[in-house]
């Protein structure tokens, strides 16, 4: 086996931040000093390498001198402490409004996973793969995200099976808080997949089924809506491209929500958006 040095493109301050969270977790658990295979700093570095590069956890652990079981345990611990720092949607919306933004953007993402054998009964009464997403024609988990107009993601939801429609997942996890924000003057913009979401969630108007053309006012409304929404859609790219761990998940798909929340916290740190 040949060892080599590598560079990680994250600031030193981010490693220190994750290390502090891990140190707090160890104190809460009553972990004895010197009883762990890695220091908090080394465990934080191990976790950030995985988030950024999505390397095999066992192989990455071997590079840090820890066993396969320890590597998975340290990985799960780091994900959990980071995910716990993710903001709740009501407080995230309140902060956005206090900063002077006039709307937010709602969008969904199916995070790619390995095939999962779990099944469910569809609305048509057929047995289908619960984690198969017709949206991507692949297996994955559906997470919803809310972004500021400039594209910074401010919140991500828990994961639901990929077979769930974006609107269904949004109803479960987001629409209640978005309605309350709209009543305070902070509406939501969304793509046509959220048509019927309700008052305060604005979507483009669809072409009439009978083939008639939309009138000029409606076409202008749709154009303005899309032009305002397009910048916000980079928010999911910030999460999935900046942190490659979300490009394909080989762990249980039920962990996707925690992974997305952890990536959100890391993104907030990089953009100096963490609440102090």
Coordinates of C-alpha atoms in Angstrom, one line a residue:
X1 CA 0.0 0.0 0.0
X2 CA 1.3 3.4 -1.0
X3 CA 0.5 6.6 1.0
X4 CA 0.4 10.0 -0.6
X5 CA -0.5 13.5 0.4
X6 CA -3.7 15.3 -0.8
X7 CA -5.2 18.7 -0.5
X8 CA -8.8 19.4 0.7
X9 CA -10.3 22.6 -0.5
X10 CA -12.1 23.7 2.6
X11 CA -11.0 26.5 5.0
X12 CA -9.2 25.6 8.2
X13 CA -11.9 27.4 10.1
X14 CA -14.5 24.9 8.9
X15 CA -12.4 22.0 10.2
X16 CA -12.2 23.8 13.6
X17 CA -16.0 24.4 13.6
X18 CA -16.8 20.7 13.0
X19 CA -14.2 19.7 15.6
X20 CA -15.9 21.9 18.2
X21 CA -19.2 20.3 17.5
X22 CA -17.6 16.8 17.9
X23 CA -15.9 17.9 21.1
X24 CA -19.3 19.1 22.5
X25 CA -20.8 15.7 21.5
X26 CA -18.0 13.8 23.3
X27 CA -18.5 15.8 26.4
X28 CA -22.2 15.2 26.3
X29 CA -21.6 11.5 26.0
X30 CA -19.0 11.5 28.8
X31 CA -16.3 10.2 26.5
X32 CA -13.0 9.8 28.4
X33 CA -10.1 11.8 27.2
X34 CA -7.7 9.8 25.0
X35 CA -10.1 6.9 24.6
X36 CA -10.9 7.6 20.9
X37 CA -8.8 6.5 17.9
X38 CA -9.0 10.0 16.4
X39 CA -8.9 13.4 17.9
X40 CA -11.9 15.7 17.3
X41 CA -9.8 17.6 14.7
X42 CA -8.8 14.4 12.8
X43 CA -12.4 13.1 12.9
X44 CA -13.7 16.5 11.6
X45 CA -11.1 16.3 8.8
X46 CA -12.1 12.7 8.0
X47 CA -15.8 13.7 7.8
X48 CA -15.1 16.7 5.6
X49 CA -12.9 14.7 3.2
X50 CA -15.8 12.3 2.7
X51 CA -18.4 15.1 2.2
X52 CA -16.3 16.9 -0.3
X53 CA -14.9 13.9 -2.2
X54 CA -17.4 11.0 -1.5
X55 CA -14.6 8.5 -1.2
X56 CA -15.2 4.9 0.1
X57 CA -15.6 5.2 3.9
X58 CA -13.6 2.1 4.7
X59 CA -10.8 3.1 2.4
X60 CA -10.8 6.6 3.7
X61 CA -10.8 5.3 7.3
X62 CA -7.8 3.2 6.5
X63 CA -6.0 6.3 5.3
X64 CA -6.7 7.8 8.8
X65 CA -5.5 4.6 10.5
X66 CA -8.9 3.4 11.8
X67 CA -10.9 0.2 11.1
X68 CA -13.9 -0.1 8.8
X69 CA -16.3 -0.2 11.8
X70 CA -14.8 2.8 13.5
X71 CA -14.8 4.7 10.2
X72 CA -18.5 4.2 9.7
X73 CA -19.2 5.1 13.4
X74 CA -17.2 8.3 13.2
X75 CA -18.9 9.2 9.9
X76 CA -22.4 8.7 11.3
X77 CA -21.5 10.7 14.4
X78 CA -20.2 13.6 12.3
X79 CA -23.3 13.6 10.1
X80 CA -25.6 13.6 13.1
X81 CA -23.9 16.5 14.9
X82 CA -23.9 18.6 11.7
X83 CA -27.5 17.8 10.9
X84 CA -28.6 18.9 14.4
X85 CA -27.3 22.4 13.6
X86 CA -29.6 22.8 10.6
X87 CA -32.3 25.5 11.1
X88 CA -36.1 24.8 11.2
X89 CA -38.1 26.3 8.4
X90 CA -40.1 28.9 10.4
X91 CA -36.9 30.4 11.8
X92 CA -35.2 30.3 8.5
X93 CA -38.0 32.2 6.8
X94 CA -38.2 34.7 9.6
X95 CA -34.5 35.4 9.2
X96 CA -34.8 35.8 5.4
X97 CA -37.6 38.3 5.8
X98 CA -35.7 40.3 8.5
X99 CA -32.8 40.5 6.0
X100 CA -35.1 42.4 3.6
X101 CA -35.7 39.7 1.0
X102 CA -39.1 39.8 -0.6
X103 CA -39.7 36.2 -1.6
X104 CA -38.2 32.7 -1.4
X105 CA -37.9 29.8 -3.9
X106 CA -39.1 26.2 -3.3
X107 CA -37.6 23.4 -5.3
X108 CA -37.1 19.7 -5.0
X109 CA -34.3 17.2 -5.7
X110 CA -34.2 13.5 -6.0
X111 CA -30.9 12.4 -4.6
X112 CA -29.5 9.3 -6.4
X113 CA -29.2 6.1 -4.4
X114 CA -28.5 2.4 -4.9
X115 CA -31.6 0.2 -5.6
X116 CA -33.7 -0.3 -2.5
X117 CA -36.1 -3.3 -2.3
X118 CA -38.8 -1.5 -0.3
X119 CA -42.2 -1.5 -2.1
X120 CA -45.5 0.4 -1.7
X121 CA -49.0 0.4 -3.2
X122 CA -49.4 3.2 -5.8
X123 CA -52.5 5.3 -6.2
X124 CA -53.6 3.0 -9.0
X125 CA -53.3 0.0 -6.7
X126 CA -50.1 -1.4 -8.1
X127 CA -47.1 -2.6 -6.2
X128 CA -44.2 -0.3 -7.0
X129 CA -40.6 0.3 -5.8
X130 CA -41.0 3.0 -3.1
X131 CA -37.7 4.6 -3.8
X132 CA -38.0 4.6 -7.6
X133 CA -38.5 8.1 -8.9
X134 CA -40.3 8.6 -12.2
X135 CA -38.9 12.1 -12.2
X136 CA -35.4 10.8 -12.8
X137 CA -36.1 7.2 -13.9
X138 CA -33.8 6.0 -11.2
X139 CA -33.8 5.2 -7.5
X140 CA -33.5 8.1 -5.0
X141 CA -34.9 10.0 -2.2
X142 CA -36.9 13.2 -2.5
X143 CA -35.8 16.3 -0.5
X144 CA -37.3 19.7 -0.7
X145 CA -35.3 22.9 -0.3
X146 CA -36.1 26.6 0.2
X147 CA -33.7 29.2 -1.2
X148 CA -33.2 32.9 -1.0
X149 CA -33.6 34.9 -4.3
X150 CA -29.8 34.9 -4.7
X151 CA -29.7 31.1 -4.6
X152 CA -28.4 30.4 -1.1
X153 CA -30.3 27.4 0.4
X154 CA -31.8 28.3 3.8
X155 CA -33.6 25.0 4.6
X156 CA -33.9 21.4 3.5
X157 CA -36.5 18.8 4.4
X158 CA -36.5 15.3 5.7
X159 CA -36.2 12.7 2.9
X160 CA -39.2 10.9 1.4
X161 CA -39.1 8.0 -1.0
X162 CA -38.4 9.0 -4.6
X163 CA -41.8 7.8 -5.8
X164 CA -43.4 10.7 -3.9
X165 CA -44.2 13.8 -5.9
X166 CA -42.5 17.1 -5.1
X167 CA -45.9 18.6 -4.1
X168 CA -46.7 15.7 -1.8
X169 CA -43.4 16.1 0.0
X170 CA -43.8 19.8 0.2
X171 CA -47.2 19.4 1.8
X172 CA -45.7 17.1 4.4
X173 CA -42.7 19.2 5.4
X174 CA -42.9 22.8 4.1
X175 CA -46.2 24.3 3.0
X176 CA -47.5 25.1 6.5
X177 CA -44.6 27.3 7.3
X178 CA -44.6 28.8 3.8
X179 CA -48.3 29.8 4.1
X180 CA -47.5 31.6 7.4
X181 CA -44.6 33.4 5.8
X182 CA -46.8 34.4 2.8
X183 CA -49.3 35.9 5.2
X184 CA -46.5 38.1 6.6
X185 CA -45.6 39.3 3.1
X186 CA -43.0 36.7 2.1
X187 CA -44.4 34.7 -0.8
X188 CA -42.9 31.6 -2.4
X189 CA -42.0 31.0 -6.1
X190 CA -42.0 27.5 -7.5
X191 CA -42.0 25.6 -10.8
X192 CA -45.1 24.1 -12.4
X193 CA -44.7 20.8 -10.5
X194 CA -46.1 22.6 -7.4
X195 CA -49.3 23.7 -9.2
X196 CA -52.1 23.7 -6.7
X197 CA -49.8 24.2 -3.7
X198 CA -52.1 26.9 -2.4
X199 CA -52.3 30.6 -1.7
X200 CA -48.9 32.2 -1.3
X201 CA -47.0 29.7 -3.5
X202 CA -46.8 31.1 -7.0
X203 CA -46.3 28.8 -10.0
X204 CA -46.4 29.5 -13.8
X205 CA -49.9 29.2 -15.4
X206 CA -50.1 26.2 -17.7
X207 CA -51.0 26.1 -21.4
X208 CA -54.8 25.4 -21.8
X209 CA -55.5 21.8 -22.6
X210 CA -57.6 22.8 -25.6
X211 CA -54.6 24.3 -27.4
X212 CA -55.5 28.0 -26.9
X213 CA -52.6 30.4 -26.5
X214 CA -52.1 32.2 -23.2
X215 CA -52.9 35.9 -23.3
X216 CA -50.0 38.3 -23.3
X217 CA -50.5 39.3 -19.6
X218 CA -50.3 35.6 -18.5
X219 CA -47.3 35.0 -20.7
X220 CA -45.6 38.1 -19.2
X221 CA -46.5 36.8 -15.7
X222 CA -44.9 33.4 -16.5
X223 CA -41.8 35.0 -17.9
X224 CA -41.3 37.3 -14.9
X225 CA -41.9 34.4 -12.5
X226 CA -39.3 32.2 -14.2
X227 CA -36.7 35.0 -14.4
X228 CA -37.1 35.6 -10.6
X229 CA -37.0 31.9 -9.8
X230 CA -34.0 30.8 -12.0
X231 CA -31.3 32.3 -9.8
X232 CA -32.7 30.5 -6.7
X233 CA -32.5 27.1 -8.4
X234 CA -28.7 27.2 -8.1
X235 CA -29.2 26.5 -4.4
X236 CA -29.6 22.7 -4.8
X237 CA -26.5 22.8 -7.0
X238 CA -24.5 24.4 -4.2
X239 CA -25.4 21.5 -2.0
X240 CA -24.9 18.6 -4.5
X241 CA -21.9 20.0 -6.4
X242 CA -20.1 21.5 -3.5
X243 CA -20.6 18.4 -1.4
X244 CA -20.3 15.3 -3.6
X245 CA -21.6 13.0 -0.9
X246 CA -25.1 14.0 -2.1
X247 CA -24.5 13.1 -5.7
X248 CA -25.0 9.4 -5.0
X249 CA -25.8 7.8 -1.6
X250 CA -24.9 4.2 -0.9
X251 CA -26.0 4.2 2.7
X252 CA -29.7 3.6 3.7
X253 CA -31.8 6.2 1.8
X254 CA -33.4 7.1 5.0
X255 CA -30.2 8.9 5.9
X256 CA -30.4 11.3 2.9
X257 CA -32.3 13.9 5.0
X258 CA -29.5 14.1 7.6
X259 CA -26.9 14.2 4.9
X260 CA -28.7 17.1 3.2
X261 CA -29.0 19.0 6.4
X262 CA -25.3 18.4 7.2
X263 CA -24.4 19.7 3.8
X264 CA -26.6 22.7 4.3
X265 CA -24.8 23.6 7.6
X266 CA -21.4 23.2 5.8
X267 CA -22.7 25.5 3.0
X268 CA -23.9 28.1 5.5
X269 CA -20.4 28.1 7.1
X270 CA -18.7 28.6 3.7
X271 CA -21.0 31.5 2.9
X272 CA -20.7 33.0 6.4
X273 CA -24.4 32.5 7.0
X274 CA -24.4 30.5 10.3
X275 CA -26.5 32.0 13.1
X276 CA -24.2 33.2 15.8

